[in-house]
PDB file of C-alpha atoms in Angstrom:
ATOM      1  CA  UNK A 299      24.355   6.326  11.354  1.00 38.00           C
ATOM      2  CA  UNK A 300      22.047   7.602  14.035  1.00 46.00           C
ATOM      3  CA  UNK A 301      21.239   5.026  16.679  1.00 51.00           C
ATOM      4  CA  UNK A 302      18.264   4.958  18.356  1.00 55.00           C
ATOM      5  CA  UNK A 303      17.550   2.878  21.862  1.00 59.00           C
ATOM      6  CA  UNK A 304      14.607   0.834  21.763  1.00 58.00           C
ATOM      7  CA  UNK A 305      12.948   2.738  24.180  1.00 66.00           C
ATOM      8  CA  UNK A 306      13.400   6.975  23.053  1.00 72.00           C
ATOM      9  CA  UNK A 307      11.051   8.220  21.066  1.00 72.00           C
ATOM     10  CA  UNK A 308      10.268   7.234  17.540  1.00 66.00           C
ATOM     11  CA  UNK A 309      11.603   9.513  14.976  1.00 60.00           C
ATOM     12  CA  UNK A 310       8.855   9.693  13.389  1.00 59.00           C
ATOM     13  CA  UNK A 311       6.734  12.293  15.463  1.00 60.00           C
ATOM     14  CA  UNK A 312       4.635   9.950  16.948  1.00 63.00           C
ATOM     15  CA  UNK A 313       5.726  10.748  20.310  1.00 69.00           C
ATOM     16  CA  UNK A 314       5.367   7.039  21.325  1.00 68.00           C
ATOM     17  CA  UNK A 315       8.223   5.043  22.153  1.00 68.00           C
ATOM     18  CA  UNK A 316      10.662   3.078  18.962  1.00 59.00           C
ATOM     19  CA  UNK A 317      10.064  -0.162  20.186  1.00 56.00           C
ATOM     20  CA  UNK A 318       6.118  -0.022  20.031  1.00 56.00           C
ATOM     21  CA  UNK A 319       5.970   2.519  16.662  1.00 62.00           C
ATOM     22  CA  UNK A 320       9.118   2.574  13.841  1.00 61.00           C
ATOM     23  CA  UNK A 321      11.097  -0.556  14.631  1.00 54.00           C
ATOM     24  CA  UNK A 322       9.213  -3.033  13.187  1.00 53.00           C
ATOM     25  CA  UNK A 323       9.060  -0.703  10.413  1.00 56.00           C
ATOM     26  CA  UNK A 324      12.644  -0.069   8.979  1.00 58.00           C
ATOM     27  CA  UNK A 325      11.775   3.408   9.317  1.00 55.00           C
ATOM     28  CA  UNK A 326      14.771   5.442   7.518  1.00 58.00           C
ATOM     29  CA  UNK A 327      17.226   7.684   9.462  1.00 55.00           C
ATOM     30  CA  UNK A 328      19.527  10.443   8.223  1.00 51.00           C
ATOM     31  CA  UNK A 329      23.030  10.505   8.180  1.00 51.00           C
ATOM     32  CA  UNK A 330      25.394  13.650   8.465  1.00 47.00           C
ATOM     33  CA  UNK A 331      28.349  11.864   5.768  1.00 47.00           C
ATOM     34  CA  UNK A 332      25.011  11.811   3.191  1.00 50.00           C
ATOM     35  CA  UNK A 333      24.984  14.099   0.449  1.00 55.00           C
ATOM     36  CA  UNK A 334      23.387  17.609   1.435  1.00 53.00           C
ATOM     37  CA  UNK A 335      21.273  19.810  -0.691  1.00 54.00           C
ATOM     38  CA  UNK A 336      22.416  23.802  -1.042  1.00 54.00           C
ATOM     39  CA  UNK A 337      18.981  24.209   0.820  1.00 61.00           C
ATOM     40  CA  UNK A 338      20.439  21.850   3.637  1.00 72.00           C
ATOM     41  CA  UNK A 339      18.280  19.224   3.134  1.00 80.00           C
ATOM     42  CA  UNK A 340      19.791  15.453   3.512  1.00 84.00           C
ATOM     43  CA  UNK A 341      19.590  12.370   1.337  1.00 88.00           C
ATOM     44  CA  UNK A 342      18.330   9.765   3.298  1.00 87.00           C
ATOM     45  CA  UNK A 343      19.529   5.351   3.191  1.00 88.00           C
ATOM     46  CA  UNK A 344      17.942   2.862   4.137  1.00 89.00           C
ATOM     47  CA  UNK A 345      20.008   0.739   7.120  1.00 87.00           C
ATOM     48  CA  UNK A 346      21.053  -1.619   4.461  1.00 92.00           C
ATOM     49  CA  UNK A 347      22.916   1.549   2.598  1.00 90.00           C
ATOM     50  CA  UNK A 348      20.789   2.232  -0.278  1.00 93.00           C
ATOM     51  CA  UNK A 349      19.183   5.662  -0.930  1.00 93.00           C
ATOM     52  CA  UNK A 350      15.534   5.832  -0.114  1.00 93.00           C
ATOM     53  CA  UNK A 351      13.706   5.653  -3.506  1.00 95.00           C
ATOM     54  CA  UNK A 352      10.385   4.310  -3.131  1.00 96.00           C
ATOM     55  CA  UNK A 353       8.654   1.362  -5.169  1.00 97.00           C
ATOM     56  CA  UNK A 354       6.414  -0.511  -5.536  1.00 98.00           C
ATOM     57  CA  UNK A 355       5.500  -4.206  -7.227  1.00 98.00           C
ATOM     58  CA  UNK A 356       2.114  -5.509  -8.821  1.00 98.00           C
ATOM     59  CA  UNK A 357       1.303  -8.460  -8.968  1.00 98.00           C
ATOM     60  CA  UNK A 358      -1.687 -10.836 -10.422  1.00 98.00           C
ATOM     61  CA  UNK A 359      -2.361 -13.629  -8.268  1.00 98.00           C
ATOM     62  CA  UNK A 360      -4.056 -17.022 -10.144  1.00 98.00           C
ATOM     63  CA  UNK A 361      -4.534 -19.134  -6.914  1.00 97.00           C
ATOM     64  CA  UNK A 362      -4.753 -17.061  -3.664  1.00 97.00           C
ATOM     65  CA  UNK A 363      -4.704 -20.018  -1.622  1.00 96.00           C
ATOM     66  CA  UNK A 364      -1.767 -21.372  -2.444  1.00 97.00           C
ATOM     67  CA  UNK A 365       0.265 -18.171  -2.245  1.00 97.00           C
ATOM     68  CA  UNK A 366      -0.765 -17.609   1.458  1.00 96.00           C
ATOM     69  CA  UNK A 367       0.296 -21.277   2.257  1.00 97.00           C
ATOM     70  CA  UNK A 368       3.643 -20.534   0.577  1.00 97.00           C
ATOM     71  CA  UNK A 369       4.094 -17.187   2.564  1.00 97.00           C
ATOM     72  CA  UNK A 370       2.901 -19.052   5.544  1.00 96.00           C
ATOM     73  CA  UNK A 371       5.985 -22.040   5.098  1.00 97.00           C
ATOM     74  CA  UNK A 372       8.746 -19.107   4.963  1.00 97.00           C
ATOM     75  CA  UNK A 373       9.901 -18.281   8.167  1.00 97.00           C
ATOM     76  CA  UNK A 374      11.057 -14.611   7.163  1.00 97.00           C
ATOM     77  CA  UNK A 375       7.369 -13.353   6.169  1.00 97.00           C
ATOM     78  CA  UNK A 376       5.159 -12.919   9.028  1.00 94.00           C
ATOM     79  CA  UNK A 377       1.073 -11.723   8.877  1.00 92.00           C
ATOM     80  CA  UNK A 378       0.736  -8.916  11.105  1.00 83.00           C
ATOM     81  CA  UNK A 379      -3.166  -8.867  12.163  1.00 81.00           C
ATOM     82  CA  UNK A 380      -3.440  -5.092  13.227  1.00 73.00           C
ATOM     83  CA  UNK A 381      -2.472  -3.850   9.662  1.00 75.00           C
ATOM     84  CA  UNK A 382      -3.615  -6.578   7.344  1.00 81.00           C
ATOM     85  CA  UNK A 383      -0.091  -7.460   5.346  1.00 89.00           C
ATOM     86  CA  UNK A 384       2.870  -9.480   5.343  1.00 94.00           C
ATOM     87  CA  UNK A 385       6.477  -7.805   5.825  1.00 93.00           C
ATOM     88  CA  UNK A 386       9.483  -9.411   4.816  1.00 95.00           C
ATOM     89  CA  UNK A 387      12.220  -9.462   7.539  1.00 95.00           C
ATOM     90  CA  UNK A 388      15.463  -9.313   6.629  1.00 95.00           C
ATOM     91  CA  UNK A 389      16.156 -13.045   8.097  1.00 95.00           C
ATOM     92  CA  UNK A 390      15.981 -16.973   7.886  1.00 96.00           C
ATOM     93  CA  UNK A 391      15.288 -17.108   3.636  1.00 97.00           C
ATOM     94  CA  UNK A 392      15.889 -13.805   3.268  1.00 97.00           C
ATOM     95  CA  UNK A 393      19.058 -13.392   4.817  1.00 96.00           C
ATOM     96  CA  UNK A 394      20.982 -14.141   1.989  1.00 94.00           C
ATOM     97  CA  UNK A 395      18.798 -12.017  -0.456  1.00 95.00           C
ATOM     98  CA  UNK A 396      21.813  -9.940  -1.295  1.00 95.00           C
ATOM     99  CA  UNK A 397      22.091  -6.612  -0.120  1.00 95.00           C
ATOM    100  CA  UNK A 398      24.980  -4.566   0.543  1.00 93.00           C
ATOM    101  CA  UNK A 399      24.508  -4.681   4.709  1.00 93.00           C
ATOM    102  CA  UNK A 400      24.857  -8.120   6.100  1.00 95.00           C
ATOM    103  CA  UNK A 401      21.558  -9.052   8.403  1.00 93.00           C
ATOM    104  CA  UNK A 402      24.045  -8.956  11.153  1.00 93.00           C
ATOM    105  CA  UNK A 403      26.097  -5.619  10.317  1.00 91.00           C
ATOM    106  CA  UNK A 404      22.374  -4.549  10.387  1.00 89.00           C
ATOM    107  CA  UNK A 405      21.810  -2.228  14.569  1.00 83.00           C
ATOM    108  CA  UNK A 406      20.680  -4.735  16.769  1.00 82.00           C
ATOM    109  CA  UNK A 407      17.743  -2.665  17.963  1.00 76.00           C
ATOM    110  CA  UNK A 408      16.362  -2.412  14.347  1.00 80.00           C
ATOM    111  CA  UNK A 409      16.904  -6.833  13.991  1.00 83.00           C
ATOM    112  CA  UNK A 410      15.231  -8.255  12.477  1.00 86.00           C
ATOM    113  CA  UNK A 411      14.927  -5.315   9.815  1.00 91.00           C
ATOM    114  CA  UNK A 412      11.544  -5.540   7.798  1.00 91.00           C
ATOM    115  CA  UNK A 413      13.008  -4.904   3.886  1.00 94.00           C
ATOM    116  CA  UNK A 414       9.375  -4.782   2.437  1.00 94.00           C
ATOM    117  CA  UNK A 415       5.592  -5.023   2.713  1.00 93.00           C
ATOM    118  CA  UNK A 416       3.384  -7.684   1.436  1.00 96.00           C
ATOM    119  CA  UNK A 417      -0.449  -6.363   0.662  1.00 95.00           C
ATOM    120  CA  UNK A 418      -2.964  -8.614  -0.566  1.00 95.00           C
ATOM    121  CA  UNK A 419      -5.605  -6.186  -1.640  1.00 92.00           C
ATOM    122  CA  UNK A 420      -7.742  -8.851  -3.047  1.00 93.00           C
ATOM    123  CA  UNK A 421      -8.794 -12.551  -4.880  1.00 95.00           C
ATOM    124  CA  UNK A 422      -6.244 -11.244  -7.737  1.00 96.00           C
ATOM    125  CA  UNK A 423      -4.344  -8.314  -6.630  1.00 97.00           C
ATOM    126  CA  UNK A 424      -1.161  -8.221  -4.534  1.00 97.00           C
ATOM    127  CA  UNK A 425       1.123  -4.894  -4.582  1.00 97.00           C
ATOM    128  CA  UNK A 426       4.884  -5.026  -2.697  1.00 97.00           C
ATOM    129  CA  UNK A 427       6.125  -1.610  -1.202  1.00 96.00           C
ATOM    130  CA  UNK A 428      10.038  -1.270  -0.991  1.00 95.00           C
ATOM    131  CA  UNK A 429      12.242   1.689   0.066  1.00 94.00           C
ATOM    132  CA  UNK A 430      14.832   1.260  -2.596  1.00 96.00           C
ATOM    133  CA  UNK A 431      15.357   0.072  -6.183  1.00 98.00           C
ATOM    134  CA  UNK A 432      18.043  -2.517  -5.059  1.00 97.00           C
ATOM    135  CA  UNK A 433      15.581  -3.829  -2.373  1.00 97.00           C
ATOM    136  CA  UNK A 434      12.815  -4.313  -5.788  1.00 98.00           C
ATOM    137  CA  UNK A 435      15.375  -6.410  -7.737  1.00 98.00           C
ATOM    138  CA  UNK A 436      15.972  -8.643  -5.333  1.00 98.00           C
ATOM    139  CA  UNK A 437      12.221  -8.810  -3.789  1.00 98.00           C
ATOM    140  CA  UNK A 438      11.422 -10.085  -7.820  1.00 98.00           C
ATOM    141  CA  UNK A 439      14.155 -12.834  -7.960  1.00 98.00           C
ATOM    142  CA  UNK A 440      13.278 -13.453  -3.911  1.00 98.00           C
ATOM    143  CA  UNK A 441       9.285 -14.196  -4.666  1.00 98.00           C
ATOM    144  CA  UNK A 442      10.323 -16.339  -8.090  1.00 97.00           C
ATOM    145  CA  UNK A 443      12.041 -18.257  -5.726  1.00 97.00           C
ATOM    146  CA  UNK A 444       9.383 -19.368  -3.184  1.00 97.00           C
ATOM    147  CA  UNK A 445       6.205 -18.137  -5.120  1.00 97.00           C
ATOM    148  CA  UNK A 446       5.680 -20.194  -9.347  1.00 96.00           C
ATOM    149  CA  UNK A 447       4.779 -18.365 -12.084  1.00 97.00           C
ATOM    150  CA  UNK A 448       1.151 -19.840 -12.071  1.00 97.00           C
ATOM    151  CA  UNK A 449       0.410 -19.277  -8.109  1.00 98.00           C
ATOM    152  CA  UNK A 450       1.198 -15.194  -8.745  1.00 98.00           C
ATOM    153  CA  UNK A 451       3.585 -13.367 -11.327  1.00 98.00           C
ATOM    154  CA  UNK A 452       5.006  -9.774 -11.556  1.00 98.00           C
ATOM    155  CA  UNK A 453       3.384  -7.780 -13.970  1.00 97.00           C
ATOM    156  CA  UNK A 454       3.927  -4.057 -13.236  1.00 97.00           C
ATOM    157  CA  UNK A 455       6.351  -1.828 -10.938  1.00 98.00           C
ATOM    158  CA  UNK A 456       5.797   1.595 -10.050  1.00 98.00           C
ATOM    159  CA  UNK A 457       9.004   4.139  -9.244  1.00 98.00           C
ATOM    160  CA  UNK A 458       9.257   8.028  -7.600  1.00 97.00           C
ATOM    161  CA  UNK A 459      11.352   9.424  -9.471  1.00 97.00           C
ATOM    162  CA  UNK A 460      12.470  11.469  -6.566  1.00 96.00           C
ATOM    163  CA  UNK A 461      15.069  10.359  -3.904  1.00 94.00           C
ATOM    164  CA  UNK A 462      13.595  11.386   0.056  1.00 90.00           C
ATOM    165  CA  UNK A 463      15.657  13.672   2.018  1.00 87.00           C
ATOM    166  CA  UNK A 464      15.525  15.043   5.299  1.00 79.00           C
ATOM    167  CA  UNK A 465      16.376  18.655   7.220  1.00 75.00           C
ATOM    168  CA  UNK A 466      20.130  18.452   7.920  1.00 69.00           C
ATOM    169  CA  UNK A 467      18.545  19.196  11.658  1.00 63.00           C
ATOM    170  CA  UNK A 468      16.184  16.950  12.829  1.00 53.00           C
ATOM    171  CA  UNK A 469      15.670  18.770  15.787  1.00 36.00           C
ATOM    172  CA  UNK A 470      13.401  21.246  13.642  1.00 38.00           C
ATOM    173  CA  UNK A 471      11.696  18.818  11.868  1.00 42.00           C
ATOM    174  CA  UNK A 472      10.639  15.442  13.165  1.00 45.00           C
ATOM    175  CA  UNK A 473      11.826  12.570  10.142  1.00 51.00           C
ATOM    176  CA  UNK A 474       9.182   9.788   8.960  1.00 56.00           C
ATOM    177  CA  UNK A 475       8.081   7.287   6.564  1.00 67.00           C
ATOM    178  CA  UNK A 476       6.120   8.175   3.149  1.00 81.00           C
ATOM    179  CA  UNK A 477       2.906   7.287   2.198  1.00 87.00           C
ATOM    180  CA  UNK A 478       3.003   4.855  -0.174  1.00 91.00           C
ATOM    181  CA  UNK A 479      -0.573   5.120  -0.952  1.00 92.00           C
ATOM    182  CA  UNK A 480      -0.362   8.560  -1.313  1.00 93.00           C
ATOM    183  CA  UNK A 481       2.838   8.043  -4.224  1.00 94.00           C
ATOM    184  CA  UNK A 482       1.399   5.656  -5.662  1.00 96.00           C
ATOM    185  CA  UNK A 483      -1.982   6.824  -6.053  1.00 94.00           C
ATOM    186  CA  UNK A 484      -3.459   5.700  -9.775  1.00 93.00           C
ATOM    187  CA  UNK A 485      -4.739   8.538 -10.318  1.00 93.00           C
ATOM    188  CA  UNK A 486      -0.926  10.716  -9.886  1.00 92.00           C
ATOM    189  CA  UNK A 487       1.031   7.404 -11.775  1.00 96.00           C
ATOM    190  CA  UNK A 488       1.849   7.868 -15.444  1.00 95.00           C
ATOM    191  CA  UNK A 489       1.773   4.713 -17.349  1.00 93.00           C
ATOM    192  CA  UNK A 490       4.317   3.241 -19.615  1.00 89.00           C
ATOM    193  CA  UNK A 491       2.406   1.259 -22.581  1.00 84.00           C
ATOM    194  CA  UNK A 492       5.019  -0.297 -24.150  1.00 79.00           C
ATOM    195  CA  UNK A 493       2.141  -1.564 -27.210  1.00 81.00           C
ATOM    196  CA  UNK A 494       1.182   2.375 -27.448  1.00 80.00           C
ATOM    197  CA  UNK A 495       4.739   3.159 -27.921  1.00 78.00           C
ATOM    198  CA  UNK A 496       5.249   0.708 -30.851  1.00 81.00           C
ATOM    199  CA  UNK A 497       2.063   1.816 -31.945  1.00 85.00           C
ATOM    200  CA  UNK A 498       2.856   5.510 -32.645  1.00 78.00           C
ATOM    201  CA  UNK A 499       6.236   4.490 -33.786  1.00 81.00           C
ATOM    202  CA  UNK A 500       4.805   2.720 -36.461  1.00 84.00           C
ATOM    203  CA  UNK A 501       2.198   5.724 -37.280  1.00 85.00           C
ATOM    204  CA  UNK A 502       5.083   8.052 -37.228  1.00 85.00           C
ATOM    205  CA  UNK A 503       7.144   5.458 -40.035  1.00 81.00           C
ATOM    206  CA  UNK A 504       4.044   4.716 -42.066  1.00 83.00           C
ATOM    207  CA  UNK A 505       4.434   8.521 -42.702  1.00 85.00           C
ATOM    208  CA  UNK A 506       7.300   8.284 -45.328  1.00 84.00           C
ATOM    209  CA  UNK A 507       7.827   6.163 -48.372  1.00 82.00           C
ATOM    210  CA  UNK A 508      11.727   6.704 -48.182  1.00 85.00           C
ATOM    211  CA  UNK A 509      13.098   4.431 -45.043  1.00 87.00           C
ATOM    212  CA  UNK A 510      15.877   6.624 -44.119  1.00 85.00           C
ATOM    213  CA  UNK A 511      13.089   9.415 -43.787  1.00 84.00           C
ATOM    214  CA  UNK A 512      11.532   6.609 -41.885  1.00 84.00           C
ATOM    215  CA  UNK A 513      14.359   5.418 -39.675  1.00 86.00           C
ATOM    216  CA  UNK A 514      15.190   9.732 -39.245  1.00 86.00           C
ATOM    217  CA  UNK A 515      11.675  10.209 -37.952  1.00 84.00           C
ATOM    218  CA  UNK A 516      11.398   7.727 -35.351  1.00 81.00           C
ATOM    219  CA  UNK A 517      14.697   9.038 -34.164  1.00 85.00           C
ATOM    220  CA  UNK A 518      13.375  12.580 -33.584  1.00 84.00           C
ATOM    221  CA  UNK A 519      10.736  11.375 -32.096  1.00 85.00           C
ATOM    222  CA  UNK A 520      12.709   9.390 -29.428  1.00 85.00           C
ATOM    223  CA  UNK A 521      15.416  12.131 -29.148  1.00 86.00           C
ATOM    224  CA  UNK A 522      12.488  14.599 -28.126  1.00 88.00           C
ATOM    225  CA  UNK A 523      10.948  12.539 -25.931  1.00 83.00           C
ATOM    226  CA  UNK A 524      14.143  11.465 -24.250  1.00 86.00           C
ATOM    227  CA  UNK A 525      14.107  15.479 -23.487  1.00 89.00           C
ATOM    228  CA  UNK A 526      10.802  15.593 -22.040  1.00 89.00           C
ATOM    229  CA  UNK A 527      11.360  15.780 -17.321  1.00 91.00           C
ATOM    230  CA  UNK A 528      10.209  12.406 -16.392  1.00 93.00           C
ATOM    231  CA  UNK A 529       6.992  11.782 -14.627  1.00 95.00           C
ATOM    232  CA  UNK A 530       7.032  12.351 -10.345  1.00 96.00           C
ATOM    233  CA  UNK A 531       5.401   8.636 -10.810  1.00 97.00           C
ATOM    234  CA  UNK A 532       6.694   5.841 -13.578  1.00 97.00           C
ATOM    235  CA  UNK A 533       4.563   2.646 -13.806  1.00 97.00           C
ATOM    236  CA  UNK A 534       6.168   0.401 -16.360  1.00 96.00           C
ATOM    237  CA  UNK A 535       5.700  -3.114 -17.210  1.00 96.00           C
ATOM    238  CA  UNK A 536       7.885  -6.272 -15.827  1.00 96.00           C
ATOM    239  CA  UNK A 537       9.129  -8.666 -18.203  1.00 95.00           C
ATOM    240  CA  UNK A 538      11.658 -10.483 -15.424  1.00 97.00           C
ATOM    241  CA  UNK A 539      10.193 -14.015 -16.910  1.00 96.00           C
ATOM    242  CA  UNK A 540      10.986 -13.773 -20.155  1.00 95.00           C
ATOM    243  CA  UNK A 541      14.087 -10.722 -20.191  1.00 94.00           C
ATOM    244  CA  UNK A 542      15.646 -11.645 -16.716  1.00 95.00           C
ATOM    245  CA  UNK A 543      16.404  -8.873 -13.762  1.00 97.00           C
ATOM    246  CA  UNK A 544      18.961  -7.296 -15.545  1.00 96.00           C
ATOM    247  CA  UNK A 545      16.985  -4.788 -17.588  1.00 95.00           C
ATOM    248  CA  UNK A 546      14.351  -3.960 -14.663  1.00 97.00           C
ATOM    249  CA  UNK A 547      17.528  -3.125 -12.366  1.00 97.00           C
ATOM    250  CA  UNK A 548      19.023  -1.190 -15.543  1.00 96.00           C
ATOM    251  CA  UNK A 549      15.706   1.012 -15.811  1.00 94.00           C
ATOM    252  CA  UNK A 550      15.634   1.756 -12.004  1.00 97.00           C
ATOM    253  CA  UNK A 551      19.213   2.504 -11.920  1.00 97.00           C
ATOM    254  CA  UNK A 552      19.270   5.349 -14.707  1.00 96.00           C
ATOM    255  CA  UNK A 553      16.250   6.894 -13.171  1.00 96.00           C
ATOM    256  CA  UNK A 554      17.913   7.452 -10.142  1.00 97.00           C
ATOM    257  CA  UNK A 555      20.886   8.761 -12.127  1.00 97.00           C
ATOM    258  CA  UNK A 556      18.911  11.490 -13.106  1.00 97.00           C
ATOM    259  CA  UNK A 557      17.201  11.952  -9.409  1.00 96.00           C
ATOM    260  CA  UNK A 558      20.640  12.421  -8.229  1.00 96.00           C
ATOM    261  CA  UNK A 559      21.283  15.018 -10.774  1.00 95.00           C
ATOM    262  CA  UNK A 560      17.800  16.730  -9.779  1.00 95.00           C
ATOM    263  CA  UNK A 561      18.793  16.936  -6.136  1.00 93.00           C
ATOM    264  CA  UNK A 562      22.206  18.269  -6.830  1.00 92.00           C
ATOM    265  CA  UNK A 563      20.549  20.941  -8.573  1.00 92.00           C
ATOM    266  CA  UNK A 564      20.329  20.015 -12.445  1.00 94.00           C
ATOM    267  CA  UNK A 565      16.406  20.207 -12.447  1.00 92.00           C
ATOM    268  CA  UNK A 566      16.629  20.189 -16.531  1.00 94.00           C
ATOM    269  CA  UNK A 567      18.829  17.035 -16.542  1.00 95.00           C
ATOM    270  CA  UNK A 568      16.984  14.020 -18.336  1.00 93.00           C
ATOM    271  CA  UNK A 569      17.462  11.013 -20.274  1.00 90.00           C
ATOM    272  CA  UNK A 570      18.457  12.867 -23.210  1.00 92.00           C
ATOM    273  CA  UNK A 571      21.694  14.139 -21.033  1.00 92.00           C
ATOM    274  CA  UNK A 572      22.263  10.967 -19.932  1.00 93.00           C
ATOM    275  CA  UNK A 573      22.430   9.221 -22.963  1.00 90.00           C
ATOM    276  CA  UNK A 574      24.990  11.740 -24.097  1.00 86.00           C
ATOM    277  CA  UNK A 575      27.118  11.334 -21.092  1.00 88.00           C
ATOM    278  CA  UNK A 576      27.248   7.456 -21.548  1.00 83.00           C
ATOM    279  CA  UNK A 577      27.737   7.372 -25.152  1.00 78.00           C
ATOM    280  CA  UNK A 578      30.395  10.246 -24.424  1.00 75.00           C
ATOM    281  CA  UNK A 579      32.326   8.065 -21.606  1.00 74.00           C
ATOM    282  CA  UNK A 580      31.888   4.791 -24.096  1.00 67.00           C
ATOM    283  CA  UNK A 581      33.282   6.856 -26.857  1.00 59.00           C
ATOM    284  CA  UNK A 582      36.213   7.972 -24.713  1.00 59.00           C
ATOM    285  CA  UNK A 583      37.200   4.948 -23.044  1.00 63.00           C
ATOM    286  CA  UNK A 584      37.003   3.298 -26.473  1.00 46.00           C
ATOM    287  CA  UNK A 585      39.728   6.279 -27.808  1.00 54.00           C
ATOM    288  CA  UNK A 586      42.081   5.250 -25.001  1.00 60.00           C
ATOM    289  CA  UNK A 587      41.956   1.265 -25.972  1.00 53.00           C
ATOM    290  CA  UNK A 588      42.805   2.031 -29.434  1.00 61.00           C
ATOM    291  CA  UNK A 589      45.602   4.768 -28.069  1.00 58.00           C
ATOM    292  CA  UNK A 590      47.271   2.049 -25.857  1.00 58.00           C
TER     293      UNK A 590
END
């Protein structure tokens, strides 16, 4: 990993110093033992090891009040005035959120590391930006924690389905955050309706008497959509109160699967490969039980 003193310049560009512009930040360095691109580009981690895969979280709030006084009794979130929002450091509560870096195995010029931002856009609106899919797991289980149901709940997350990367040389080109605003833009996100998708699954059923010409339709329908390159921009509903983490960390996890592919080259590779690959490995694994 790249270290940085407090006082070189930031990374980033900005031509100010890292202790007044990216520190407080968690801004993202490369590494040379990353994975590299045929067109030399870098993937980049986070300084807790995860690749950079931007998120973010939506959530409703039903008593603003009492969220802020909540946020204000944790001593790991702190209100920074200049840009309106909360971060999270990576400290006090937080410390034991779970990640793969330990706070302390974290560079002592980055401590203590901000792992996400908090913005209240509004009386019902709040929206959590995180730099990795790991990071949005734990942020969900982390605000259940400290933050009821009825105060605010998760409704929503938004994921690029792209992982960052970075010039090999940084010399000829200066490495930065994202925009989150930008990514997540409403207007760019596709939207997962899970009630749509039941919707035209029925349609698509109601269309034959016989039910295995029922039950063979709706699987043609999935396996061609399974084929279809997913969106730059996924927003999907959150049901971590009634389903648990598990399946929200599953859907993150085999979108990234198939970012990985993408940057290693398989541009075509979606979750109709993927699905093949897995029931493949279960199939064979299963063959060498029953051969033991």
């Amino acid at each position: 990993m790249s270290k940085i003193g407090r006082n070189d310049d930031c990374p980033c560009g900005s031509g100010i110093k890292y202790k007044k512009c990216c520190l407080s930040r968690d801004i993202i360095i490369p590494t040379t033992t990353n994975k590299t691109h045929q067109s030399g580009k870098v993937l980049i981690k986070t300084l807790t090891n995860e690749l950079f895969q931007p998120m973010r979280l939506y959530y409703v709030i039903h008593h603003k009040d009492q969220l802020e006084d909540r946020f204000r009794d944790l001593k790991c979130l702190k209100y920074n005035n200049e840009l309106n929002d909360w971060v999270v450091e990576y400290a006090d509560e937080a410390a034991n959120i779970g990640l793969s870096i330990a706070p302390h195995h974290v560079p002592k010029e980055a401590q203590p590391l901000v792992i996400a931002t908090i913005y209240i856009e509004n009386e019902r609106t709040m929206l959590i930006d995180v730099r990795s899919i790991e990071r949005a797991s734990k942020l969900i289980e982390f605000i259940n924690k400290y933050v009821p149901k009825n105060v605010a709940e998760i409704t929503h997350a938004a994921i690029y389905n792209q992982l960052i990367t970075a010039p090999r040389d940084k010399t000829k080109e200066s490495v930065g955050d994202v925009d989150y605003d930008e990514i997540f833009n409403p207007k760019d996100i596709f939207v997962i309706d899970s009630e749509e998708t039941i919707r035209d699954t029925k349609l698509i059923a109601e269309k034959h008497q016989n039910q295995d010409e029922r039950i063979e339709a709706v699987m043609n329908k999935t396996r061609e959509d399974s084929k279809k390159p997913l969106p730059k921009v996924e927003k999907f509903p959150v049901y971590f109160y009634e389903e648990g983490i598990v399946q929200f960390s599953m859907m993150c996890q085999l979108r990234q699967v198939i970012a990985m592919k993408h940057f290693e080259g398989d541009t075509s590779y979606s979750f109709y490969n993927l699905t093949h690959e897995l029931f493949n490995k279960g199939r064979d694994k299963h063959l060498e039980v029953i051969g033991r």
